[in-house]
Each structure stands twice: as structure tokens, then as C-alpha cells.
Tab-separated table of C-alpha atoms in Angstrom:
chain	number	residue	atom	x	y	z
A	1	UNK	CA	-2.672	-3.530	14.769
A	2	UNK	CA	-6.502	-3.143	14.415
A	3	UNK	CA	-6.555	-6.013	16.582
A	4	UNK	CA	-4.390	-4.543	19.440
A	5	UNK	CA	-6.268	-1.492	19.308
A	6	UNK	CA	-9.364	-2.188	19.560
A	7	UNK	CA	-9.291	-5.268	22.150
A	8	UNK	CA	-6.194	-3.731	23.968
A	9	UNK	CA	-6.708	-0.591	24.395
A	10	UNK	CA	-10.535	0.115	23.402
A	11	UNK	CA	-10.326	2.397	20.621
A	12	UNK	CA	-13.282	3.167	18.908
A	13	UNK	CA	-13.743	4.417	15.161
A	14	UNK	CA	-12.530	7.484	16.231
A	15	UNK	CA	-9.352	6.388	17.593
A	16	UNK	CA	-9.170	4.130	14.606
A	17	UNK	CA	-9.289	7.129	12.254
A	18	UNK	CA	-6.812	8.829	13.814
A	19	UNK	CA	-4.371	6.003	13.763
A	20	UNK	CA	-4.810	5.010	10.295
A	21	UNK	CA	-4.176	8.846	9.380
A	22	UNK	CA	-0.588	8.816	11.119
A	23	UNK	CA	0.374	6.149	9.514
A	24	UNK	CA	-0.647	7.595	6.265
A	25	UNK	CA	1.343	10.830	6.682
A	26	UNK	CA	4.253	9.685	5.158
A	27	UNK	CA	3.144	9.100	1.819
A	28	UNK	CA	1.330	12.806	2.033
A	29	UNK	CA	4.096	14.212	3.626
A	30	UNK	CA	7.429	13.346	2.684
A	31	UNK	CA	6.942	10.486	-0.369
A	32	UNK	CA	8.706	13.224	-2.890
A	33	UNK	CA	11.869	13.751	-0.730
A	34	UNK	CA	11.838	9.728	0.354
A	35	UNK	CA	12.142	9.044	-3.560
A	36	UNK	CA	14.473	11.621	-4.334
A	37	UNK	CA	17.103	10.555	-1.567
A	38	UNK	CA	16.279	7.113	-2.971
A	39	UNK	CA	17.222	7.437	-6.709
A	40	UNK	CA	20.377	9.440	-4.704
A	41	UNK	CA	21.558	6.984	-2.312
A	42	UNK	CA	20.284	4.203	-3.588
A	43	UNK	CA	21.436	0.068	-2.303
A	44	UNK	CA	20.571	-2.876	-0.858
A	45	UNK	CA	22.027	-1.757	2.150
A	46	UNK	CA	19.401	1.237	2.455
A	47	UNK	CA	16.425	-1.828	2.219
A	48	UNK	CA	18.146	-3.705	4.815
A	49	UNK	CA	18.618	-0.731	7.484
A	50	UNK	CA	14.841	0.133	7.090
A	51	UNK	CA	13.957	-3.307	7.562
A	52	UNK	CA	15.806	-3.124	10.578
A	53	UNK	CA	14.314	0.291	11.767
A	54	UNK	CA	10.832	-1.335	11.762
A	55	UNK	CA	11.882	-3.905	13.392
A	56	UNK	CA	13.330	-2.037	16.481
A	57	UNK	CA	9.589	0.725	16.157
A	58	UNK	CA	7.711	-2.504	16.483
A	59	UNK	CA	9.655	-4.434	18.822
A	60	UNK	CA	9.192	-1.450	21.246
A	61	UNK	CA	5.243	-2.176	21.511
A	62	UNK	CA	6.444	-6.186	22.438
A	63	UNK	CA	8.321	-4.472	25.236
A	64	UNK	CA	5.741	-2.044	26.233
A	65	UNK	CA	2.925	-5.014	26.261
A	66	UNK	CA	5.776	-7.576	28.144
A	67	UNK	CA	5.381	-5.033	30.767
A	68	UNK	CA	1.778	-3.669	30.575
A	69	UNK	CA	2.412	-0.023	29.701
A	70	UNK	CA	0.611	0.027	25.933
A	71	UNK	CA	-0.474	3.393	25.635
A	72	UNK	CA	-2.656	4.614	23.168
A	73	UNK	CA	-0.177	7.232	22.472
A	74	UNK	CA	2.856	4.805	21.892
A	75	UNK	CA	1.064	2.836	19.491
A	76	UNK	CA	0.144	6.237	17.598
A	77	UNK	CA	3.758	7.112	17.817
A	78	UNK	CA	4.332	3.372	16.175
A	79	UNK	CA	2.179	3.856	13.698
A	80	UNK	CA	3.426	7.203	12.285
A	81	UNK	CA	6.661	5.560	12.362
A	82	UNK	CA	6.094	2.687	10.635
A	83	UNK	CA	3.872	4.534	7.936
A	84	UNK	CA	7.151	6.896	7.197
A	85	UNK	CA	9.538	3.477	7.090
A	86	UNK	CA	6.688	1.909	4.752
A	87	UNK	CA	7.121	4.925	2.117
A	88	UNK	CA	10.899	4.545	2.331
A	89	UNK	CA	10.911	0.357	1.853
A	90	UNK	CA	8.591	0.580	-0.580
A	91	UNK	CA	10.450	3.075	-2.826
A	92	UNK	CA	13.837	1.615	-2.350
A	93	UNK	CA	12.481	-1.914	-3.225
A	94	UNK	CA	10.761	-0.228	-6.262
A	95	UNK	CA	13.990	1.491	-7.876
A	96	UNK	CA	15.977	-1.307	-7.158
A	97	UNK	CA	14.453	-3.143	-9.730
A	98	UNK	CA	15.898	-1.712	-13.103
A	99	UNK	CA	19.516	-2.391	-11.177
A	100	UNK	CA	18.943	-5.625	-10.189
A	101	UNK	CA	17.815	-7.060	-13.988
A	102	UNK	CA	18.436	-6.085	-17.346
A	103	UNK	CA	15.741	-3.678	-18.944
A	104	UNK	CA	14.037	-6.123	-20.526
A	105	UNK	CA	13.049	-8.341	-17.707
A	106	UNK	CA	12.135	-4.784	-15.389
A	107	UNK	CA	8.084	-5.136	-16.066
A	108	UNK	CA	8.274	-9.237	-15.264
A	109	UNK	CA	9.948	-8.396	-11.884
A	110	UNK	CA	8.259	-5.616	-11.147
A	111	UNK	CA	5.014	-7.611	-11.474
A	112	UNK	CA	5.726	-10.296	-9.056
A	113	UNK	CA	6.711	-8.285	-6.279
A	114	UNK	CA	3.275	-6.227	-6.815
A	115	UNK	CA	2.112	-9.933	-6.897
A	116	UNK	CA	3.706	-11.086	-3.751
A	117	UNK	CA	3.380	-7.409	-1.702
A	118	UNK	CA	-0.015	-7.544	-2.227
A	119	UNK	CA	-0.769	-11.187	-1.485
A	120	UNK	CA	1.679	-10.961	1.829
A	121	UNK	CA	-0.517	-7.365	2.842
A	122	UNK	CA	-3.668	-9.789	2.551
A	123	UNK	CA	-1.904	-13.193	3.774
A	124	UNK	CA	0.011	-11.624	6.796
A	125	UNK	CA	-3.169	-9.900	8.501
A	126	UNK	CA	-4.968	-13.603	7.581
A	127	UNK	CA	-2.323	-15.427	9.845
A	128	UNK	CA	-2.147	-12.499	12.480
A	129	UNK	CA	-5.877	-12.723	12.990
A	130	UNK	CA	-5.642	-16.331	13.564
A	131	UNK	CA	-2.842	-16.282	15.796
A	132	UNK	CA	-4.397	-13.368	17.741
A	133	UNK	CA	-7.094	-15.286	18.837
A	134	UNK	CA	-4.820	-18.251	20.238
A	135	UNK	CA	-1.795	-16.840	21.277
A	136	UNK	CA	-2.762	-13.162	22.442
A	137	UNK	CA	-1.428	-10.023	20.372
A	138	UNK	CA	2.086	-9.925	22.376
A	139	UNK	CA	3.515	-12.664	21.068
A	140	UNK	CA	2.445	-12.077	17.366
A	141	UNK	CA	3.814	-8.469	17.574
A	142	UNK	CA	7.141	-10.791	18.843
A	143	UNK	CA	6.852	-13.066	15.488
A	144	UNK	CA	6.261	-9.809	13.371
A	145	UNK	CA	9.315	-8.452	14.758
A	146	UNK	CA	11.337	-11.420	14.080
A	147	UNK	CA	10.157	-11.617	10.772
A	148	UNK	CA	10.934	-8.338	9.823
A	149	UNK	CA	14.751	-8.801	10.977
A	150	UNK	CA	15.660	-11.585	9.215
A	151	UNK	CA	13.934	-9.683	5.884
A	152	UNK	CA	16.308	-7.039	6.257
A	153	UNK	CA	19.046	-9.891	6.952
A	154	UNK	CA	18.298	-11.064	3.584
A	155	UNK	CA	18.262	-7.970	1.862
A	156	UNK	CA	21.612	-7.715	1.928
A	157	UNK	CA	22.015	-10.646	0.081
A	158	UNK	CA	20.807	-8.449	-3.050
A	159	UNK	CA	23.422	-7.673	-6.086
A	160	UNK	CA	22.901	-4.489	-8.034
A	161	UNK	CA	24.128	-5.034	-11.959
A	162	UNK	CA	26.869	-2.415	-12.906
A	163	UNK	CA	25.453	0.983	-14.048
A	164	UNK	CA	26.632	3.366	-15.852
A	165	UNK	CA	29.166	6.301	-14.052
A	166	UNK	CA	27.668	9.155	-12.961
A	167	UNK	CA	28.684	12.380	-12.649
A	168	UNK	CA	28.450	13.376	-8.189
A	169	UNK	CA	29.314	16.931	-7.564
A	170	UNK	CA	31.711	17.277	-5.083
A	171	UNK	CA	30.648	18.014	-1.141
A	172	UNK	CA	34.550	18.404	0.113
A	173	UNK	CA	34.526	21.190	2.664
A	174	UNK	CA	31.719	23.189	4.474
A	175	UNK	CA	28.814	23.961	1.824
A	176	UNK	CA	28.222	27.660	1.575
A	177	UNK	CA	24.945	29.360	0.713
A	178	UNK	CA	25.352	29.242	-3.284
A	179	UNK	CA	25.822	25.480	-2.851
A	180	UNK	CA	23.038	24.960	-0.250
A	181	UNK	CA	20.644	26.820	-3.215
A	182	UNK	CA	22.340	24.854	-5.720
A	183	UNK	CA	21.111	21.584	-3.914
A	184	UNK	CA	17.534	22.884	-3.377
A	185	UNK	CA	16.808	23.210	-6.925
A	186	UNK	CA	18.537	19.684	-7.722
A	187	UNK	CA	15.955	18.790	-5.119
A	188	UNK	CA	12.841	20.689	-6.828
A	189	UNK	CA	14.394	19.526	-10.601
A	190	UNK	CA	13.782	16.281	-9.743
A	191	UNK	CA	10.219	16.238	-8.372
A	192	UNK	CA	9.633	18.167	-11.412
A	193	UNK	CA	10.589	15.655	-13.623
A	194	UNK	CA	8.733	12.965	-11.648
A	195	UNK	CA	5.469	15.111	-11.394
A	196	UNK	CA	6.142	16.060	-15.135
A	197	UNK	CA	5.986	12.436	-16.660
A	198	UNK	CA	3.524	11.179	-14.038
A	199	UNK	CA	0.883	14.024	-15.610
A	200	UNK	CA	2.060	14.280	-19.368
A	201	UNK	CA	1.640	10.533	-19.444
A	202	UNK	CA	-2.358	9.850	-20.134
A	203	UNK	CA	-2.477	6.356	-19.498
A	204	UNK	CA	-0.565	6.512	-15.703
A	205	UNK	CA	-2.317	10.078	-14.878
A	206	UNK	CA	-5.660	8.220	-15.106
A	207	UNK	CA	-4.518	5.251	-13.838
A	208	UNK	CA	-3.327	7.023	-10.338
A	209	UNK	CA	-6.703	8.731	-10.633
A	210	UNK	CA	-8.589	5.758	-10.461
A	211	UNK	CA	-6.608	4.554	-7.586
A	212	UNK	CA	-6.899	7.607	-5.259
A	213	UNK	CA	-10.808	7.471	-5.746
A	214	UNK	CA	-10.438	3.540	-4.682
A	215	UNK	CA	-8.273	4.461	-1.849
A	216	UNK	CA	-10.187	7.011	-0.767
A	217	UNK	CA	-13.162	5.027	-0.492
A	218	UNK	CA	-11.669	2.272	1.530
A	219	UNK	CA	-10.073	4.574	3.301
A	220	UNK	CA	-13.567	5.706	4.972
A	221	UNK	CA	-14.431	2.128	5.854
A	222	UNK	CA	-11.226	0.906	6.713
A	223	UNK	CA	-11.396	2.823	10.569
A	224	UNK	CA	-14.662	1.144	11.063
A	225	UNK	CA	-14.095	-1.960	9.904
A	226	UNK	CA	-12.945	-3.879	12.833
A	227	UNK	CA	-14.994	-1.639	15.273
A	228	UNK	CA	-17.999	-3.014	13.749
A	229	UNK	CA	-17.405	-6.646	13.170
A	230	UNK	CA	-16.307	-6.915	16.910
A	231	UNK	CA	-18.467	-4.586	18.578
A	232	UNK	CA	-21.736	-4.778	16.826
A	233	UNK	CA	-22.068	-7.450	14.727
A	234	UNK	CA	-19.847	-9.226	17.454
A	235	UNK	CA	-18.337	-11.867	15.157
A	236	UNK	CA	-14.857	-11.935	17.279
A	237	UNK	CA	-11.527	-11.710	16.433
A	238	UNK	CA	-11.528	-15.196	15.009
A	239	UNK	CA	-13.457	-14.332	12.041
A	240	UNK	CA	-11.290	-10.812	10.983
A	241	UNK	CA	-8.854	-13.616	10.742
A	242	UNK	CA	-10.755	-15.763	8.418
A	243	UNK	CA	-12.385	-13.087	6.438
A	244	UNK	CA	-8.800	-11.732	5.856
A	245	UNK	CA	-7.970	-14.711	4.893
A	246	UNK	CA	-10.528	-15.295	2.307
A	247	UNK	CA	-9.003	-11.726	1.016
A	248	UNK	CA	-5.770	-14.056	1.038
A	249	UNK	CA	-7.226	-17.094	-1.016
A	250	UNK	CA	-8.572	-14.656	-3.577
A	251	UNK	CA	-5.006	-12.506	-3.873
A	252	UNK	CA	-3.148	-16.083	-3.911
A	253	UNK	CA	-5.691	-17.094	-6.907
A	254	UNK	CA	-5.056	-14.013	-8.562
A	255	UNK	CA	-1.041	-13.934	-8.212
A	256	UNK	CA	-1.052	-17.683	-10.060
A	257	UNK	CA	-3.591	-16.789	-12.648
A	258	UNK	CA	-2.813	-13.132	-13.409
A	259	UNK	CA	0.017	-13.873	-15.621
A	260	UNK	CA	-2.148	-16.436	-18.184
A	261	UNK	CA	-4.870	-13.618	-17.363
A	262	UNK	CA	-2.339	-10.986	-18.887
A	263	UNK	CA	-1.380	-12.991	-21.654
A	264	UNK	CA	-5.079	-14.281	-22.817
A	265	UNK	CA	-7.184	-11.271	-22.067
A	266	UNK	CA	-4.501	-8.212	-22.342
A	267	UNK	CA	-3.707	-5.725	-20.084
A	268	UNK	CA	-6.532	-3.275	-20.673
A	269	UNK	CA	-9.303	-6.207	-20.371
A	270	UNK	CA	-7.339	-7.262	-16.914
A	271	UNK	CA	-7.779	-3.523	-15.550
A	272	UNK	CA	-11.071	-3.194	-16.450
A	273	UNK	CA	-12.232	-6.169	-14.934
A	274	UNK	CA	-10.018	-5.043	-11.876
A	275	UNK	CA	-12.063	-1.937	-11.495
A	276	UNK	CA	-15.559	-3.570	-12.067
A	277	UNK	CA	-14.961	-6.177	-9.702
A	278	UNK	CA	-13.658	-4.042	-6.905
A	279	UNK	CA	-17.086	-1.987	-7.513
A	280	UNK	CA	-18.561	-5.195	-7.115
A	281	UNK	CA	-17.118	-6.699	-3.704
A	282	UNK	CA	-17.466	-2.869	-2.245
A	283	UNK	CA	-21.270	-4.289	-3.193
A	284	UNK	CA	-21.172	-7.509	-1.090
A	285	UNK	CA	-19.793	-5.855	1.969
A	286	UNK	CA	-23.335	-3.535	1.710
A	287	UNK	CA	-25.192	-6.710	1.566
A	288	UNK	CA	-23.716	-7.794	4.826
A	289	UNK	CA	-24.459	-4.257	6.161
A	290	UNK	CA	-28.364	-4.471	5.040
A	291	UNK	CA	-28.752	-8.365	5.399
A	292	UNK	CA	-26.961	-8.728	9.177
A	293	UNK	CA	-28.449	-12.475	9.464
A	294	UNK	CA	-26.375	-13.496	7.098
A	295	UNK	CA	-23.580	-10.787	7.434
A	296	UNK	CA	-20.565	-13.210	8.046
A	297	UNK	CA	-21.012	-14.753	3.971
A	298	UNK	CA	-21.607	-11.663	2.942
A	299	UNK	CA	-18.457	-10.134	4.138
A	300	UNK	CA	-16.645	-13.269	2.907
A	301	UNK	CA	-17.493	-13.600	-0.274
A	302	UNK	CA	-16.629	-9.329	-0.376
A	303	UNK	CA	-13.329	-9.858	0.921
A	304	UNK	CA	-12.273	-12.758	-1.435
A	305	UNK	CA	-13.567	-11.149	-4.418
A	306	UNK	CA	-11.871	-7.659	-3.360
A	307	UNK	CA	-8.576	-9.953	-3.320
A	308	UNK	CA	-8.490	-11.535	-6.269
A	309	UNK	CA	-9.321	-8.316	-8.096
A	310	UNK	CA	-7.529	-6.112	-6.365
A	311	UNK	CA	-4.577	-7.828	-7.117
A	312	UNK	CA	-5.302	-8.245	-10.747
A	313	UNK	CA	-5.538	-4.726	-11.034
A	314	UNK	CA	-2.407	-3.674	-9.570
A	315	UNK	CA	-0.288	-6.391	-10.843
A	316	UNK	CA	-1.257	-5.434	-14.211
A	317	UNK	CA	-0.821	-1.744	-13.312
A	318	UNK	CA	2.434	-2.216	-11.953
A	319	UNK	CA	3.862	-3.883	-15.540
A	320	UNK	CA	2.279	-0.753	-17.242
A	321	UNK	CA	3.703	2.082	-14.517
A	322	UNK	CA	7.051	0.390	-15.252
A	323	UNK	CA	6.824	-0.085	-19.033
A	324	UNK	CA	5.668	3.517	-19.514
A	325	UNK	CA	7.889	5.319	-17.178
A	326	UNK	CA	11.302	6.670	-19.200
A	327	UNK	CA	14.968	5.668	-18.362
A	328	UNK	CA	15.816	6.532	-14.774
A	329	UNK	CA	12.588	7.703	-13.775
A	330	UNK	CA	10.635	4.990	-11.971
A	331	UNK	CA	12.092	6.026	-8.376
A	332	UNK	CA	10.433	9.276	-8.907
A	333	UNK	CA	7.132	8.559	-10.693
A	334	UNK	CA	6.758	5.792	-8.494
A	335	UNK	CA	7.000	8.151	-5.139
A	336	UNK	CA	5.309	10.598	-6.842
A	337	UNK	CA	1.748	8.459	-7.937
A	338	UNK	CA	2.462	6.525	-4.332
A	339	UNK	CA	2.003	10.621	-2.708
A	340	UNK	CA	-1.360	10.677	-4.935
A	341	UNK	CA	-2.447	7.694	-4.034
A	342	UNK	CA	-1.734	7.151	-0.667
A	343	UNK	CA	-1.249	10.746	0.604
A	344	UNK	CA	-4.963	10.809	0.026
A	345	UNK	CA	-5.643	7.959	2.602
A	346	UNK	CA	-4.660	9.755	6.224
A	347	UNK	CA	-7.692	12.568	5.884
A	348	UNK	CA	-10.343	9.830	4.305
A	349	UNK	CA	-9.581	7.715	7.675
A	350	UNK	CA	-9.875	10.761	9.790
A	351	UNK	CA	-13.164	11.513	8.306
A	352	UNK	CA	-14.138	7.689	7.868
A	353	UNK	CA	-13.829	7.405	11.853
A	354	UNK	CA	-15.838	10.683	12.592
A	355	UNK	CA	-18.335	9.870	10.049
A	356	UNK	CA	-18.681	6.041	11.275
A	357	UNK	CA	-18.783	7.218	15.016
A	358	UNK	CA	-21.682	10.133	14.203
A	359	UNK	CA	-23.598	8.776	11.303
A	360	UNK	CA	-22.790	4.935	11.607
A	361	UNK	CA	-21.106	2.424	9.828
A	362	UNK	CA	-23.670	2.571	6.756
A	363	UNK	CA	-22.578	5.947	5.170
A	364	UNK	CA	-18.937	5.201	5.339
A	365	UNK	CA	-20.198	2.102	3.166
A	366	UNK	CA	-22.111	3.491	0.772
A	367	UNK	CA	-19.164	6.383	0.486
A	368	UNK	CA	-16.848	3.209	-0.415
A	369	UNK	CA	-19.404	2.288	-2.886
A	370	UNK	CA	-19.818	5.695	-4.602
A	371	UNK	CA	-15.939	6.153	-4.747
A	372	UNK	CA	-15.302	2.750	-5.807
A	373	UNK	CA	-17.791	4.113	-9.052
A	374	UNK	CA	-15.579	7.149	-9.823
A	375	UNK	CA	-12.615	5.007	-9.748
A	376	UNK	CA	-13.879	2.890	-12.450
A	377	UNK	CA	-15.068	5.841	-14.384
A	378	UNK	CA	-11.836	7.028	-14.181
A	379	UNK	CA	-10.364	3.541	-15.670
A	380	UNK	CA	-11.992	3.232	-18.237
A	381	UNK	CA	-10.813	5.690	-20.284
A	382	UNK	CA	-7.453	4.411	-19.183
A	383	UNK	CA	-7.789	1.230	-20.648
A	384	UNK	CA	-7.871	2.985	-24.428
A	385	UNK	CA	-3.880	3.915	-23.556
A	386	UNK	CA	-2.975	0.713	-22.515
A	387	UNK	CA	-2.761	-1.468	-25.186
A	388	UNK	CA	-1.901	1.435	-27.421
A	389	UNK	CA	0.892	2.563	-25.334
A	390	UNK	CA	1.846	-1.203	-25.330
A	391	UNK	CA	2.766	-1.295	-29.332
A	392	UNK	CA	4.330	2.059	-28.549
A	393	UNK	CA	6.884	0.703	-26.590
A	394	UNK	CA	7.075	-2.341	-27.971
């Protein structure tokens, strides 16, 4: 998408910003009410349709570029779309877990699909880039689409274990106002109880801390990112491919080696090395901003190392989130830390692409830098709940 906008259409970091805050909204604005309708309605069925709804959003901008009528304010349209059918997949996929193994196997699985979101988030962009540059963004936008149907296609495929019966009022007839207010407070019971063991819980409180301060920060780079690498240091659109995909190499390292990681160094060693070296790569892409000669390695070596421990960190997180969460609360903690943590992101873009288009690229990088700081400072006092919580639960 970076890609389309900025060689399409022109945007600047401005524009950039303003996309990447509509397609944040939906975590800020409705990731509470996504997860509640989730843990309500929830089946495979539900994955599959909004695999299928973005599928149709983005298959609409193949159409519009077929026929040369891309408009910046169709692909802002896209992207607020997408963001709210991101929020939705994402939860769904999430709560599905504890249904779809027993209890004891719900950490394991909910690991590898951190593992293999994450490294797909890194290794998609990596192919897109690359394909981009030979084929022209129409067609990928085509393959995207056709990936994204036959994922909901196979969604279906999914087989929920039986649960135990639970008690559904009853909706016969037209609901009158007692039962309208009755529904309303369900509604505001169960965000309580979501927000409730999110912040009574030490070890997940800081932990969702730590990543709004990291999300934050890449938030204000993220808008300027590709405005910069193609328009100043005029690298082309080859390279955003490569140096996504050495983000790739460095989340596929980390998704084989995380496990033995886990197992050798424990949990709270694996997050804190997360969080130090994501201070560390923010570091690299600073050297590329003060050494430009040499920018390309620089930026490289930044985005391999921000993949490998990226992904550390939230595979490792994700196991902890799911140990630590009670019974029949994931759904809800889960929407409720991915509001935190990703609500935060649309107003850090917004001000990322004003502050990259007044004051340059080099304050939104030393922001990242800063941020990516508090986030660690934040983690570390995590890490004392970790393994504790650990023989807790175990």
C-alpha cells in the first residue's frame, strides 16, 4: 500500500500519516465491541466471511487501477476498511484458539500463529516489494486479493471442540426498552471484565505498556518511511522490497529458533532481550539517517535485527497473554490490550507525517528511539512477573 501511494498517487508524509491513521481507527475505535460480538458469535464461519470482506475492499482498488480511476480518497476509504476487518480477523482468530485445542495445548498454538502472523506481516510486504518493481502494483493488489479468498476458503475447513452449554437469553419477539438496557450493560459487563483482568494482572498491564510505547514510536516513522527511502535517499522501490525482506529473514530466524530460545533462556530472558534489541535496531536505522553514504546497510542490518527481535518478543508475549488470562477471557483481554496497543498507532502516524513533513525525517527517528527506551523501561519490570507467574500457573 505504501508502495501504491506514494508512486501512484504521490502522497507525501502527510498523506502517509493520514492513511496509516484510518487504518488504525479500528483498534481505537471499536476493538472493545469487535471482541465482545466475538466471544458472542463466535465460528469459523465469522473468520471466513471477513476474509472474504477484505477480499471484495481490496479487490475494488484492482478495479479502480484496471480502469485508471485510483483516487486518493478510495484508497483512504480502503484503508479504514481494511484496518476495521483487521481488528475483527484478528480477534476471531485469537478466541478461536481455546475451542479449537484442549487447554493445555492453548499457549503452544497460540504461539505459532503469533509466530507465523508476524513472519507473514514481514514476509508478505518482502514479496510485494519485489513484485512491485516487476510487475506494477495492479497486478499484486490482484494476487493479494486472490490470496485472501482462498484464506477465507480454508477457514472454513476449521473444527471447534465441543464446549460446554451455555445459557442464551431469549430474543423471541420485538425487544422493548427494559431489554434493550438489559443488553447494554451485558455489553459494558463484559468490557469490564476484560479491562478488569487486563489491569489487575501486573505482568500483562506492563507488558501492553511496553508495547504501546514501541508502537507509538514506530508509529512516527512508519509515515515517513517510504517517503524518504524513495524520495530522498532515492534507493527505489526495489530495495523497500529487499530491506523488508531482510525484516523477513530475521522474523523467519526467530520463528525456528524462538521455541529452543524459550526453552533454554526462559521467557523473561527472551522478553528482555526482545526489548533491548528492538532499542537497538531503532539505533541502526539512525545510523543510516546520520551516515547516508552508507544508508542502504544501515537500514538493512536495522530491519533484520528489528525482525528477529520483534518476533521473539511477541511470540513469547503471546504464550504469557494466553497463560495468564483466566477461563473464557482471552477474546476480551486480547481486544482490550490490542485497543491499547494499537488504538495508540492512528494519532502517532498523524503526527509522525506532520512532524516528518515540517521538521524532517530525523526527529520522527530519534522520537522512535526515545520511545523504543520507555518501552524497555517499561519491560523490565515485567520480566520479574513472568517467570513467577509461570510457577503460578503451573
Amino acid at each position: 500500500m505504501d508502495v501504491l501511494a506514494v508512486l501512484l498517487l504521490g502522497v507525501g508524509a502527510d498523506g502517509m500519516g493520514v492513511l496509516m491513521t484510518l487504518s488504525g481507527l479500528g483498534f481505537l475505535l471499536l476493538g472493545v465491541p469487535i471482541g465482545i460480538v466475538v466471544d458472542r458469535h463466535l465460528s469459523p464461519r465469522l473468520l471466513a466471511a471477513t476474509g472474504l470482506a477484505k477480499a471484495a475492499v481490496l479487490g475494488s482498488l484492482v478495479v479502480a487501477w484496471a480502469f485508471d480511476a485510483l483516487t486518493f480518497g478510495h484508497l483512504a476509504a480502503v484503508m479504514a476498511l481494511l484496518g476495521v476487518l483487521t481488528v475483527l480477523a484478528e480477534t476471531t482468530q485469537t478466541a478461536l484458539v481455546p475451542r479449537v485445542v484442549p487447554a493445555t495445548a492453548v499457549a503452544r498454538l497460540t504461539a505459532r500463529l503469533e509466530s507465523a502472523d508476524a513472519a507473514l506481516v514481514l514476509i508478505v510486504p518482502a514479496a510485494a516489494g519485489v513484485l512491485v518493481g516487476s510487475l506494477g502494483a495492479g497486478p499484486v493488489l490482484g494476487i493479494a486479493t486472490a490470496f485472501l479468498f482462498a484464506a477465507a476458503i480454508v477457514a472454513l475447513r476449521v473444527r471447534l471442540r465441543p464446549s460446554a452449554a451455555v445459557d442464551i437469553p431469549d430474543d423471541d419477539g420485538d425487544p422493548g426498552v427494559a431489554d434493550v438496557l438489559s443488553r447494554w450493560a451485558r455489553f459494558g459487563k463484559d468490557a469490564a471484565e476484560g479491562w478488569t483482568v487486563l489491569r489487575r494482572t501486573p505482568v500483562l498491564w506492563l507488558l501492553t505498556m511496553g508495547s504501546v510505547a514501541a508502537n507509538v514510536g514506530m508509529a512516527l516513522f512508519a509515515p515517513v518511511e517510504a517517503v524518504w527511502i524513495l524520495t530522498d535517499l532515492r534507493l527505489g522501490p526495489e530495495f523497500l522490497g529487499v530491506q523488508i525482506t531482510a525484516g523477513a529473514v530475521g522474523a523467519l530466524a526467530a520463528s525456528s529458533l524462538a521455541g529452543r530460545a524459550i526453552d533454554r533462556l526462559g521467557e523473561r530472558r527472551c522478553i528482555l532481550l526482545g526489548s533491548v534489541g528492538c532499542a537497538v535496531a531503532v539505533g541502526l536505522h539512525l545510523l543510516a539517517y546520520a551516515d547516508r553514504a552508507h544508508a542502504g546497510p544501515w537500514l538493512l542490518a536495522g530491519a533484520a535485527l528489528w525482525g528477529f527481535m520483534v518476533l521473539l518478543g511477541n511470540i513469547t508475549q503471546a504464550a504469557v497473554t494466553a497463560r495468564a488470562c483466566p477461563e473464557g477471557t482471552l477474546g476480551r483481554v486480547t481486544a482490550m490490550r490490542r485497543t491499547l496497543t494499537r488504538g495508540s498507532v492512528p494519532l502517532a502516524t498523524l503526527a509522525g507525517g506532520a512532524l516528518g513533513a515540517t521538521l524532517g525525517v530525523g526527529w520522527a527517528l530519534a522520537g522512535w528511539q526515545v520511545l523504543a527506551v520507555v518501552s524497555l523501561a517499561a519491560v523490565v519490570p515485567a520480566a520479574r512477573w513472568v517467570d513467577a507467574g509461570r510457577d503460578d500457573v503451573d
